[in-house]
mmCIF file of C-alpha atoms in Angstrom:
data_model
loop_
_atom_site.group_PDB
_atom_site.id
_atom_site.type_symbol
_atom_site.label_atom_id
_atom_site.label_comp_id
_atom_site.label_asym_id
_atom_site.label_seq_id
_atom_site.Cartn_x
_atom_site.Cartn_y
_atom_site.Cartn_z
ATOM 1 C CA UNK A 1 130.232 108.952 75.932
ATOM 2 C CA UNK A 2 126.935 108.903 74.334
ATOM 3 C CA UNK A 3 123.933 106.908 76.018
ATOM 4 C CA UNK A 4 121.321 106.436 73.069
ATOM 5 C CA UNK A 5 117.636 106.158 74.697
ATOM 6 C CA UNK A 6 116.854 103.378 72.184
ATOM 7 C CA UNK A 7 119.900 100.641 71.519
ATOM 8 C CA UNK A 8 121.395 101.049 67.683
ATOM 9 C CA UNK A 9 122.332 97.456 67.956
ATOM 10 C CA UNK A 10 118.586 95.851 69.188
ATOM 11 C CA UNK A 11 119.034 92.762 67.085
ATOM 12 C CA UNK A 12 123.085 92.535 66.086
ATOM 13 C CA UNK A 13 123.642 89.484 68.458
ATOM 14 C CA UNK A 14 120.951 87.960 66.094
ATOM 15 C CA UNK A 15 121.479 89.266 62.747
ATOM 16 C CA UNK A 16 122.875 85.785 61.001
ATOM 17 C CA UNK A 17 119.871 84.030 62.590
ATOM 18 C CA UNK A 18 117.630 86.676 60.852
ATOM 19 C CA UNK A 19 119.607 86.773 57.532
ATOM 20 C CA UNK A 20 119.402 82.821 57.720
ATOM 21 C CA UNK A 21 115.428 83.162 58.419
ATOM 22 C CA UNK A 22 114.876 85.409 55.297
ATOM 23 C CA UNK A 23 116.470 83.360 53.275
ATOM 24 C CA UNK A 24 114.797 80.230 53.914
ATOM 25 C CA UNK A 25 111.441 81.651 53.888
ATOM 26 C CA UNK A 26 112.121 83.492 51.190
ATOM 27 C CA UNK A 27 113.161 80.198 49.285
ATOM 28 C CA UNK A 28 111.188 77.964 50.342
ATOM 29 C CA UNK A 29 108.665 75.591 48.041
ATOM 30 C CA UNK A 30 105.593 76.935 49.683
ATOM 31 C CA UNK A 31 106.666 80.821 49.388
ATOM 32 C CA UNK A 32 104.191 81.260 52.714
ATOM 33 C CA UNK A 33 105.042 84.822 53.705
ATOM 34 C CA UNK A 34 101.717 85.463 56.143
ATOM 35 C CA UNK A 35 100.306 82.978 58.525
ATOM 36 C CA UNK A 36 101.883 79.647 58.132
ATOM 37 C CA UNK A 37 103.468 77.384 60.358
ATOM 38 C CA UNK A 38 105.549 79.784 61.910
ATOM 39 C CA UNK A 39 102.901 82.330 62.610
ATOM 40 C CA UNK A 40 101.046 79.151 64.284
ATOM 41 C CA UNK A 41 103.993 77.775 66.296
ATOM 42 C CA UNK A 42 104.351 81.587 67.936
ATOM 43 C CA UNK A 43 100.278 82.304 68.683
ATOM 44 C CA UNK A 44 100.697 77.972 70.274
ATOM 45 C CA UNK A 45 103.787 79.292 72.409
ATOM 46 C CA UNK A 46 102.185 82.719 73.595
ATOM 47 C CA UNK A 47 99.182 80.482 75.128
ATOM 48 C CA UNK A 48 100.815 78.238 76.642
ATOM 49 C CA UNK A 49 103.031 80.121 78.262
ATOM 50 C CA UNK A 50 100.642 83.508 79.330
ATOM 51 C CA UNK A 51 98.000 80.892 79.558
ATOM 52 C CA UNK A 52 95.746 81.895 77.504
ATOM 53 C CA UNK A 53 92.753 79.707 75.549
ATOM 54 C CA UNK A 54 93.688 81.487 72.629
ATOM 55 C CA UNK A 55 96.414 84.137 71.128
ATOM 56 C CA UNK A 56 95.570 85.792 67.443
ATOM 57 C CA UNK A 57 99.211 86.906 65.964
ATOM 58 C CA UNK A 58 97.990 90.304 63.725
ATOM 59 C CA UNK A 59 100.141 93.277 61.866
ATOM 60 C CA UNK A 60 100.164 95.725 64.918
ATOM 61 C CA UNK A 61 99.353 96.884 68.558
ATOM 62 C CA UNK A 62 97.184 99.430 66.737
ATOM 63 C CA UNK A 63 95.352 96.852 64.501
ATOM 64 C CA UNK A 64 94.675 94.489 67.798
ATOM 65 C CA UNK A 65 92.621 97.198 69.374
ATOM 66 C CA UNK A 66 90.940 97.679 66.224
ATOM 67 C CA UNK A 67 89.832 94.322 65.432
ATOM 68 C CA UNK A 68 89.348 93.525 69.382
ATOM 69 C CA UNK A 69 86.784 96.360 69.728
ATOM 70 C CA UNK A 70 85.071 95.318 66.276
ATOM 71 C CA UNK A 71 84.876 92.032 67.424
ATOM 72 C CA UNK A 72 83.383 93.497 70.730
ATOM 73 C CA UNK A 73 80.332 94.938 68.287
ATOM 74 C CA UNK A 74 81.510 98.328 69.263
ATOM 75 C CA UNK A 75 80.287 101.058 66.979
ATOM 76 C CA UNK A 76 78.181 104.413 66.140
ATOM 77 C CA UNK A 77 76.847 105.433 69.213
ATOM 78 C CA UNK A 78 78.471 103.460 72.061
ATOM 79 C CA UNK A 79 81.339 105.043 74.083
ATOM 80 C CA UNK A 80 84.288 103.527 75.561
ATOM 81 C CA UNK A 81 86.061 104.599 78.636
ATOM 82 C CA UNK A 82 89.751 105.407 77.820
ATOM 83 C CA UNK A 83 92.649 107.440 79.403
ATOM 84 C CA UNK A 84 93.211 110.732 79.057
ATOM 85 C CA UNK A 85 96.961 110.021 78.996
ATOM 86 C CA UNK A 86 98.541 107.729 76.599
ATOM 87 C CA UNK A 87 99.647 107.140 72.694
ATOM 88 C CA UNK A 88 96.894 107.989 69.845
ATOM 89 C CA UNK A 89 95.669 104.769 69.263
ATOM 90 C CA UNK A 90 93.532 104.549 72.641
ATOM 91 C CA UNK A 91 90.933 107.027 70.983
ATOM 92 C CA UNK A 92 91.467 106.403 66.966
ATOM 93 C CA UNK A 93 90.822 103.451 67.386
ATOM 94 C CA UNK A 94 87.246 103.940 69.151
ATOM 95 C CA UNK A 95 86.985 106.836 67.101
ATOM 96 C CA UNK A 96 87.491 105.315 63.870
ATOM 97 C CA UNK A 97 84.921 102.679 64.438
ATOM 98 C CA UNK A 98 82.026 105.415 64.895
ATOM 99 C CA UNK A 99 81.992 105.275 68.830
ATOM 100 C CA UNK A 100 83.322 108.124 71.254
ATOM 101 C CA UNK A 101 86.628 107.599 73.512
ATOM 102 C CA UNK A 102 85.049 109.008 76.827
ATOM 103 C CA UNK A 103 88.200 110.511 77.992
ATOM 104 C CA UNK A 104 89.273 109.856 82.267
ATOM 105 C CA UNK A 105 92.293 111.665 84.146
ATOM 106 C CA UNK A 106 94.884 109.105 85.576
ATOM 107 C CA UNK A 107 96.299 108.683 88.921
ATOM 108 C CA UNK A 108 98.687 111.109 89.516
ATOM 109 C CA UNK A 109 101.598 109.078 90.757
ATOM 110 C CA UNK A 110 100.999 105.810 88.772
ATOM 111 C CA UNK A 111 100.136 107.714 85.649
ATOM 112 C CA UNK A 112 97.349 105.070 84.798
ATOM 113 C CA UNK A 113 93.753 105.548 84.493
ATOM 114 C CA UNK A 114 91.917 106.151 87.927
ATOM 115 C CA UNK A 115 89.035 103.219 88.028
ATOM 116 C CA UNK A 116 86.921 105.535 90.065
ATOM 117 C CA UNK A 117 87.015 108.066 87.435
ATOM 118 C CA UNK A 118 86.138 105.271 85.492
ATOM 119 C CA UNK A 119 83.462 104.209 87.440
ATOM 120 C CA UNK A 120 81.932 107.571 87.053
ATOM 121 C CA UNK A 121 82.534 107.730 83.469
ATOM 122 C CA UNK A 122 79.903 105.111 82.829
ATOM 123 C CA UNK A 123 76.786 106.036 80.965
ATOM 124 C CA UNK A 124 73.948 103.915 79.514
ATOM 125 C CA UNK A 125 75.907 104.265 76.598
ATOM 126 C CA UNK A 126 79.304 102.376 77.504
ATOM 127 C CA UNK A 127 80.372 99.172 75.698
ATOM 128 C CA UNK A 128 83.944 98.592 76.803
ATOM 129 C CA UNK A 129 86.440 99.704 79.446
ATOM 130 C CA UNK A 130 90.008 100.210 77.843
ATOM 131 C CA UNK A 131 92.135 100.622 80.656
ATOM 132 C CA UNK A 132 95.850 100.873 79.226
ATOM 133 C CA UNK A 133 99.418 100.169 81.183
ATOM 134 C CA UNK A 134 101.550 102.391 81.072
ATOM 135 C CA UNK A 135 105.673 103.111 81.007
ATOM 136 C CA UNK A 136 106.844 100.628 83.844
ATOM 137 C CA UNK A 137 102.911 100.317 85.367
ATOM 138 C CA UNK A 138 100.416 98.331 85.472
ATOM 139 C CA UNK A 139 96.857 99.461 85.814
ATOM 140 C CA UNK A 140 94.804 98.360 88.512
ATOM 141 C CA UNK A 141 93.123 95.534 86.621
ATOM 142 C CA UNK A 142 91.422 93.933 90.107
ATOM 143 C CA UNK A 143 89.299 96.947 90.065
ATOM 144 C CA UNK A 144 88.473 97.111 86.037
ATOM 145 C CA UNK A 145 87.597 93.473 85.794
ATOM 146 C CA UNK A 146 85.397 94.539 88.910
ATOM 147 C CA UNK A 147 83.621 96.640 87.291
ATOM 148 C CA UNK A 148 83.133 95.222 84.017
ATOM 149 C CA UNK A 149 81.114 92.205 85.937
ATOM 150 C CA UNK A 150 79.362 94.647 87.953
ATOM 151 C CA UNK A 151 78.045 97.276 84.759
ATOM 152 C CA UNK A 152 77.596 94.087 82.390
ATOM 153 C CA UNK A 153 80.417 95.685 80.698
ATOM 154 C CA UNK A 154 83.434 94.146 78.276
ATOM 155 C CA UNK A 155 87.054 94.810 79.180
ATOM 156 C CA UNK A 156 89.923 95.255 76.954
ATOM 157 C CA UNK A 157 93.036 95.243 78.356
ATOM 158 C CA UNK A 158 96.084 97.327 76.515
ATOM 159 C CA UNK A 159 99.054 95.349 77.155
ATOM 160 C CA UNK A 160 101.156 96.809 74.307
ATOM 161 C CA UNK A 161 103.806 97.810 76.754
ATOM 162 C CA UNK A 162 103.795 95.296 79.156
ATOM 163 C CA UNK A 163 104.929 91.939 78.023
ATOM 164 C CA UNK A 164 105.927 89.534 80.966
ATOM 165 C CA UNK A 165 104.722 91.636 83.614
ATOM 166 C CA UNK A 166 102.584 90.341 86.445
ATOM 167 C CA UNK A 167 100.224 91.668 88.766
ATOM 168 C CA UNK A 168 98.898 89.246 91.963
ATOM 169 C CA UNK A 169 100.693 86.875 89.954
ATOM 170 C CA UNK A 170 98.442 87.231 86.966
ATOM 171 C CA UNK A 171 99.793 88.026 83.555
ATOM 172 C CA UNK A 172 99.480 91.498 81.991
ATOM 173 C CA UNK A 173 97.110 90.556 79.169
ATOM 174 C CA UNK A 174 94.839 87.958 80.635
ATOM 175 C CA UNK A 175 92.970 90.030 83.152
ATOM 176 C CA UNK A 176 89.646 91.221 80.987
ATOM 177 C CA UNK A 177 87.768 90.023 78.020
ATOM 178 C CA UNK A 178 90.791 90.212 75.710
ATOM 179 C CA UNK A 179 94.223 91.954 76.263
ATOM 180 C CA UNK A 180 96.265 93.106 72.963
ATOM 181 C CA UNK A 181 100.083 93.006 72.299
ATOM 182 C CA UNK A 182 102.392 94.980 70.575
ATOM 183 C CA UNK A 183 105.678 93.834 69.304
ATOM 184 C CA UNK A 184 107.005 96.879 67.434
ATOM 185 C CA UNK A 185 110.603 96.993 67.728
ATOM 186 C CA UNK A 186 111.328 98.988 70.945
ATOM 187 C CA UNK A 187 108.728 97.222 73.066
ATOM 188 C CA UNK A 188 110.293 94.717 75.725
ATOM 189 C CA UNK A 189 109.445 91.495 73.634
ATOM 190 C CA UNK A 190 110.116 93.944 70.540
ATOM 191 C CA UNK A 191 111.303 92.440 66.823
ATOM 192 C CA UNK A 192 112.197 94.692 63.559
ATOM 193 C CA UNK A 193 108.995 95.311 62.280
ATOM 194 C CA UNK A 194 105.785 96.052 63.240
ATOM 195 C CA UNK A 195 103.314 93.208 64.896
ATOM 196 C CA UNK A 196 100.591 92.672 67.266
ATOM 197 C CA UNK A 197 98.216 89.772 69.234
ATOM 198 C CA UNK A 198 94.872 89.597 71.005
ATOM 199 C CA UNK A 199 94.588 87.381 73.861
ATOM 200 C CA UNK A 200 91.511 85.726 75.302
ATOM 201 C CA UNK A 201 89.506 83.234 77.190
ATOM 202 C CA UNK A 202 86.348 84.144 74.912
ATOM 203 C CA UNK A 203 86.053 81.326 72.326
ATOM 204 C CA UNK A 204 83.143 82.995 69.809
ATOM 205 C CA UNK A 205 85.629 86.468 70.286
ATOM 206 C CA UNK A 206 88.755 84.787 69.345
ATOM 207 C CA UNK A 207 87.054 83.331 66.138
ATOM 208 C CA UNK A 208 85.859 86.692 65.075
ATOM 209 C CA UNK A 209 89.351 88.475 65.136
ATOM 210 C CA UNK A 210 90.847 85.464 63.449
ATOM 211 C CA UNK A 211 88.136 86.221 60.694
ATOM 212 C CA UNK A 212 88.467 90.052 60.454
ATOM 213 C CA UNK A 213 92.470 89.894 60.491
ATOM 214 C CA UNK A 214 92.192 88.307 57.133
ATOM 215 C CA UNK A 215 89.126 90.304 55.488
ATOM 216 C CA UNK A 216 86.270 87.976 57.069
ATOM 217 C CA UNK A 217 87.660 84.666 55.842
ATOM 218 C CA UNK A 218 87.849 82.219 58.396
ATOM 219 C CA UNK A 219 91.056 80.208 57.675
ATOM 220 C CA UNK A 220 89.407 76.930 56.209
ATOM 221 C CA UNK A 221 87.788 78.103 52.817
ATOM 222 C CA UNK A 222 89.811 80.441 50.880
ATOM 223 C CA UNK A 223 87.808 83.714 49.322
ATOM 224 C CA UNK A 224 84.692 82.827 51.261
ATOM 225 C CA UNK A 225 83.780 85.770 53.012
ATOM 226 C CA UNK A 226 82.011 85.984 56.162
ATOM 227 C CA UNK A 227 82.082 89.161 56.979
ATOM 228 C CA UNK A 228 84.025 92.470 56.120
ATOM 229 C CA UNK A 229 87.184 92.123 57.660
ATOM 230 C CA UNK A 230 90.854 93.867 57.562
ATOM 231 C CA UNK A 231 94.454 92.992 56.425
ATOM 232 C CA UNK A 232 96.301 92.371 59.534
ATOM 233 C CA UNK A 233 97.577 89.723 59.021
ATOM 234 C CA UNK A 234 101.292 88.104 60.613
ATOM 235 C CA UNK A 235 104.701 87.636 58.560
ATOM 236 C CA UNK A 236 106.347 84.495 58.892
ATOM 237 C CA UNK A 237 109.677 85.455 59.182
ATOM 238 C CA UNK A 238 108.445 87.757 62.193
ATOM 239 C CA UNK A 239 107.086 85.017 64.145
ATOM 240 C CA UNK A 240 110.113 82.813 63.631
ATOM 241 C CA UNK A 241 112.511 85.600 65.180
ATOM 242 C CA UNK A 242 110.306 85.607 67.913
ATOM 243 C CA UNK A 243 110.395 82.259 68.605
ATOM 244 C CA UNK A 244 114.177 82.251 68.176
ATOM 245 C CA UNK A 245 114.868 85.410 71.059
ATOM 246 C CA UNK A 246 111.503 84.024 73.229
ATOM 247 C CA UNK A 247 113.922 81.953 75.532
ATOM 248 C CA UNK A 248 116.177 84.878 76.220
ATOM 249 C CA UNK A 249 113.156 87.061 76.756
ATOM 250 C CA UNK A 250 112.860 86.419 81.142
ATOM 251 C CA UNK A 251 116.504 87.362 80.865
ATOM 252 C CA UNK A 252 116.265 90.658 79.399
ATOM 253 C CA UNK A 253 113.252 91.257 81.485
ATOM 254 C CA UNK A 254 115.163 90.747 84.889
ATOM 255 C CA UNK A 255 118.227 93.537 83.246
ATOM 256 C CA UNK A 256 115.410 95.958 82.574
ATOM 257 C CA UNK A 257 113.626 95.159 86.165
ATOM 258 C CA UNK A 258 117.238 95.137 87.677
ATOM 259 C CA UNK A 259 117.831 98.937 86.060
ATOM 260 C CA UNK A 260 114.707 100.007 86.958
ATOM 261 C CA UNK A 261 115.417 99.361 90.767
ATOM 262 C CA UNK A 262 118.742 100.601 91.070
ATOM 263 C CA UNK A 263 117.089 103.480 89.135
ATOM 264 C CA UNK A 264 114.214 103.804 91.701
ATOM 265 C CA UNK A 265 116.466 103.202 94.669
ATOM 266 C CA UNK A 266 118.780 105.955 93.715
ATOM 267 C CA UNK A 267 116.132 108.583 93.002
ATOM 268 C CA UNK A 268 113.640 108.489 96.006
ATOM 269 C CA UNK A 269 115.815 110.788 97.914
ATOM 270 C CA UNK A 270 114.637 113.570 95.249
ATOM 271 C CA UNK A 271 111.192 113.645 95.506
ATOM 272 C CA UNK A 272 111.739 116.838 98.109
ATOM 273 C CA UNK A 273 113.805 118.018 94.850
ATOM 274 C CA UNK A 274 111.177 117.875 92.564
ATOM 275 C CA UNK A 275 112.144 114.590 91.087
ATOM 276 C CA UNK A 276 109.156 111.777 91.685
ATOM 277 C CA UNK A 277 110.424 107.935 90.216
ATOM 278 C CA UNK A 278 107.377 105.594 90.093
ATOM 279 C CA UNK A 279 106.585 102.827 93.069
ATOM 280 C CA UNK A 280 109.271 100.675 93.899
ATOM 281 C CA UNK A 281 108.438 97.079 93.391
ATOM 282 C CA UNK A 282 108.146 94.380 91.453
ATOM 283 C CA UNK A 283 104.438 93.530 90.978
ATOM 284 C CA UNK A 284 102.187 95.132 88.470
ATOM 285 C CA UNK A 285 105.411 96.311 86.774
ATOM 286 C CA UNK A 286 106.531 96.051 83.565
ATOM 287 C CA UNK A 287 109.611 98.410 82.724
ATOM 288 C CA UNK A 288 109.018 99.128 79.107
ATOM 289 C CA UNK A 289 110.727 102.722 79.724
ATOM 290 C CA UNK A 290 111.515 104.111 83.191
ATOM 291 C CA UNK A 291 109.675 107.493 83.345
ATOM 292 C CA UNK A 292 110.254 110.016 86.437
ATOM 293 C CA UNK A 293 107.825 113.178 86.953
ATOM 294 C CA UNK A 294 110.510 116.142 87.194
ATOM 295 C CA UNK A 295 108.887 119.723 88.077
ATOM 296 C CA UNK A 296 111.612 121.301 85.673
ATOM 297 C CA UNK A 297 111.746 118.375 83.156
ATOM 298 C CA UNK A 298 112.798 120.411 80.195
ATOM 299 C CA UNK A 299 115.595 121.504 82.463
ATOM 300 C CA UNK A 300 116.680 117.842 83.658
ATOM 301 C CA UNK A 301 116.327 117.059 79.970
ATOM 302 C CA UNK A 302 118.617 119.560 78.806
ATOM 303 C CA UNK A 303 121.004 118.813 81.254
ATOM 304 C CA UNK A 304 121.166 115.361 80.760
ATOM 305 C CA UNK A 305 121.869 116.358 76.674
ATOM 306 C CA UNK A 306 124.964 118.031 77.629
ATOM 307 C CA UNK A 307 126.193 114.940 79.127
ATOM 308 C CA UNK A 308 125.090 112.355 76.185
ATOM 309 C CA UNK A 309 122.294 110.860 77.440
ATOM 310 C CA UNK A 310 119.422 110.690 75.611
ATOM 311 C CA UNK A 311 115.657 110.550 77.253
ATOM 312 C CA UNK A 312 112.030 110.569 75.674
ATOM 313 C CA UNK A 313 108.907 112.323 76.647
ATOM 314 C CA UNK A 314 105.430 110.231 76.356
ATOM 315 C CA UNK A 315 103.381 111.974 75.594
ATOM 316 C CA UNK A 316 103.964 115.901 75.150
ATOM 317 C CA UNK A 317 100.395 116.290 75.133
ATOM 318 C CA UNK A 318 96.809 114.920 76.675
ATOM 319 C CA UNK A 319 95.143 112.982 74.272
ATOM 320 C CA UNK A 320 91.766 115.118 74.642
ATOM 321 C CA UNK A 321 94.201 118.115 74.189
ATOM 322 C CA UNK A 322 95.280 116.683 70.571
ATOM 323 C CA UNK A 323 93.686 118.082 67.262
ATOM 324 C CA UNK A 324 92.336 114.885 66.233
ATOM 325 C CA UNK A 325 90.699 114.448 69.475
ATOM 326 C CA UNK A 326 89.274 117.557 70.540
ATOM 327 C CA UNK A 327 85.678 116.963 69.135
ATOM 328 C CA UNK A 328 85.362 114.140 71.996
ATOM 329 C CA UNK A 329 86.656 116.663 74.560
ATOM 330 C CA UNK A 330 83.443 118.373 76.245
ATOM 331 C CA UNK A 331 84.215 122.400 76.671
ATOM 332 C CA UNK A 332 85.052 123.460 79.942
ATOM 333 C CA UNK A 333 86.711 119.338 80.539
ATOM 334 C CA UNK A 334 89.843 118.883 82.289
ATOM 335 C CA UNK A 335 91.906 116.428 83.134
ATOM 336 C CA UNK A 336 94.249 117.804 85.615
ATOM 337 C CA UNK A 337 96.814 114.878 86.206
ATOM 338 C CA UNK A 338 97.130 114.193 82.852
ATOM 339 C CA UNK A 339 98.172 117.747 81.949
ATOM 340 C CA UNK A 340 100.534 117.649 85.095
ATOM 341 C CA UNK A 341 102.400 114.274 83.271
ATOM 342 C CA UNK A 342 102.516 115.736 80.101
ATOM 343 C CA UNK A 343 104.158 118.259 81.582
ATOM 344 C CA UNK A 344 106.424 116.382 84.264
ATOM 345 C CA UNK A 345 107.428 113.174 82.495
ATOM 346 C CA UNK A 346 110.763 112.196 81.606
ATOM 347 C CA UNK A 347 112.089 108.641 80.114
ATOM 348 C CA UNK A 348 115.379 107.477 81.258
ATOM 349 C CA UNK A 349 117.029 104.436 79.064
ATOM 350 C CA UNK A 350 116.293 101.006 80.578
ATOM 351 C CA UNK A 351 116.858 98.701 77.586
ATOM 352 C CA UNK A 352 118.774 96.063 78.683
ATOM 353 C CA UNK A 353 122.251 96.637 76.558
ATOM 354 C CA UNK A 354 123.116 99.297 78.993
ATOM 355 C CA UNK A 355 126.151 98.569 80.813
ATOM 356 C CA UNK A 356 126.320 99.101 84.651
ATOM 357 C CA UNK A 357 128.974 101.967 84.154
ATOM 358 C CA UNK A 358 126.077 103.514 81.987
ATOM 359 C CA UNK A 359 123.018 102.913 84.598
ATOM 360 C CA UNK A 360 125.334 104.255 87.178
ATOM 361 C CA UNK A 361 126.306 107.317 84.909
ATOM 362 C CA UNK A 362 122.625 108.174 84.317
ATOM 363 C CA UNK A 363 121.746 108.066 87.996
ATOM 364 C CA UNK A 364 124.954 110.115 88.801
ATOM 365 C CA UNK A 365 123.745 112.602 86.157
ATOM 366 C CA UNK A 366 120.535 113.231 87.531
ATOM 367 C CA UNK A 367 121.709 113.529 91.563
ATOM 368 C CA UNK A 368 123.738 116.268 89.875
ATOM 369 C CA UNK A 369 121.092 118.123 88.652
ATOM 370 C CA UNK A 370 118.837 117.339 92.092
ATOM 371 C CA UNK A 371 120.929 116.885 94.669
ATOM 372 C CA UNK A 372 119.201 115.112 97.426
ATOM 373 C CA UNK A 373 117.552 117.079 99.984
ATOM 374 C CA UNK A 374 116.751 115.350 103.187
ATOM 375 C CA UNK A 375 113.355 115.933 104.574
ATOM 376 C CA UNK A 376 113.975 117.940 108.045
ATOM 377 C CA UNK A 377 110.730 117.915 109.944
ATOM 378 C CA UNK A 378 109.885 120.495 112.925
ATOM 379 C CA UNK A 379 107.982 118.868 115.781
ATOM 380 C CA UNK A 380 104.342 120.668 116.333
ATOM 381 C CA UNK A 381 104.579 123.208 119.173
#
């Protein structure tokens, strides 16, 4: 039996609501493909239910950053504290608005960026702390909006994995300035295509990104200009699925959540075997993929092959260790935690079409690779 890491069949319980969808958009009088009344119920339904004052719907994750940290006046010569561990867009998008991704190691079980690191990171030059949550954790966002009040500084918050989650009972995506969205296909509020949202409390920020998502115009007066904006704009059928699969959203949360702890439950025995799952809990979580640290991960990977179940490594590499990065890593930098996860991690599948047989079959998989070792401690003599 084959266990694929990413379901085949994502959207098959909806597919004659989506078909239906296309066609009626795609028919209809108005022909509004981008940012209608569809695009306007989701952004109305995402704030009232984060809260948030305001939600701006946009074409991707990637884009949201973008037009967040534009909107934040960040540019040539301003740096913004990022992790050291995480996908591409973290630094591109710093990078490709002139300023420098100041790169800071991660906690080494959590795999999120350290906020003292961060705190040290800070030069005269910082604009914006981008702390990011990652796989199944949050990142300590008490300690970030901390210090953004106490270095005058803006926070963005990179929700794009963490949809639902909570920490102190606080949404993930309402804790800084603005938070950002993705809703790419595999992410836990995921749809089949690519989109993204800002969220924020800033009034005069959410207006800008409205603006730039649709090349400076500002949604009243057609081809009047205000500034030099983007294309990232929403699709209409997009935002209707989503409003379609929002109620069973909570629902496929709790399955992923439910994985995750029989996951975690079954795997703390290993940590003696070289096998470390993440914090057990609920808060600050967000279960996007469950990701262990394995000592011999290309091992446990390989074994788990020969058995049919698929897994996923983010991210092979640091990002200050990538090509495109490397002129905004200082010689002689490291970042030792995040080149022990690069080499350690290991995603299991947690999306929630797996079948208990299949969790169980997984966890059974990887005791048989680790068998758990008790702990026997000596008393001092």
């Amino acid at each position: 039996m084959s266990i694929p890491f990413f379901p085949p069949d994502l959207f098959e319980r909806d597919r004659e609501v989506l078909l239906d969808l296309l066609h009626r958009i795609g028919t209809a009088a108005d022909q509004r493909f981008i940012l209608g009344e569809y695009t306007a119920r989701f952004e109305h339904l995402l704030r009232t239910e984060l809260p948030a004052e305001d939600v701006i719907t946009c074409a991707t994750g990637t884009s949201a950053l973008t037009l967040t940290l534009r909107a934040m006046g960040v540019g040539p010569g301003d740096e913004v504290v990022v992790p050291a561990f995480g996908c591409a867009p973290l630094a591109s998008t710093v990078a490709e608005l002139g300023a420098t991704p100041v790169f800071t190691d991660i906690r080494p079980h959590t795999m999120v960026i350290d906020p003292d690191l961060a705190e040290a990171a800070i030069t005269p030059r910082t604009k914006v702390l981008m702390p990011a949550h990652l796989f199944s954790i949050m990142a300590d966002m008490p300690r970030f909006t901390d210090l953004g009040r106490r270095h005058g500084l803006r926070v963005l918050e990179d929700s794009a994995v963490a949809q639902g989650a909570t920490l102190g009972g606080k949404q993930a995506g309402t804790w800084g300035d603005a938070g950002v969205f993705s809703f790419v296909q595999v992410k836990s509020f995921g749809m089949p295509g690519e989109g993204g949202a800002v969220v924020t409390d800033d009034a005069e920020l959410a207006r800008t990104v409205r603006m730039l998502r649709n090349h400076g115009q500002d949604g009243q007066t057609r081809f009047l200009h205000h500034r030099i904006g983007y294309n990232s704009r929403f699709d209409e059928i997009q935002a209707a699925f989503q409003l379609h699969r929002f109620d069973g959203l909570a629902a496929r949360l709790e399955r992923r959540a439910r994985i995750a702890d029989y996951y975690t439950a079954r795997f703390e025995s290993l940590v003696d075997a070289g096998i470390q799952p993440p914090p057990a809990g609920r808060d600050g979580r967000c279960f996007y993929v469950y990701t262990l640290l394995a000592d011999r991960r290309d091992e446990l990977r390989a074994h788990l092959r020969a058995r049919g179940i698929e897994t996923h490594v983010y991210y092979p590499l640091p990002l200050p260790h990538q090509p495109a990065f490397a002129r905004f890593a200082p010689p002689g930098r490291r970042w030792p935690r995040a080149e022990s996860a690069a080499a350690r991690i290991l995603s299991l599948p947690v999306h929630p079409q797996l079948s208990d047989a299949q969790v169980e079959l997984i966890a059974d998989a990887v005791h048989a690779f680790a068998p758990s070792r008790p702990l026997v401690r000596q008393e001092a003599r």
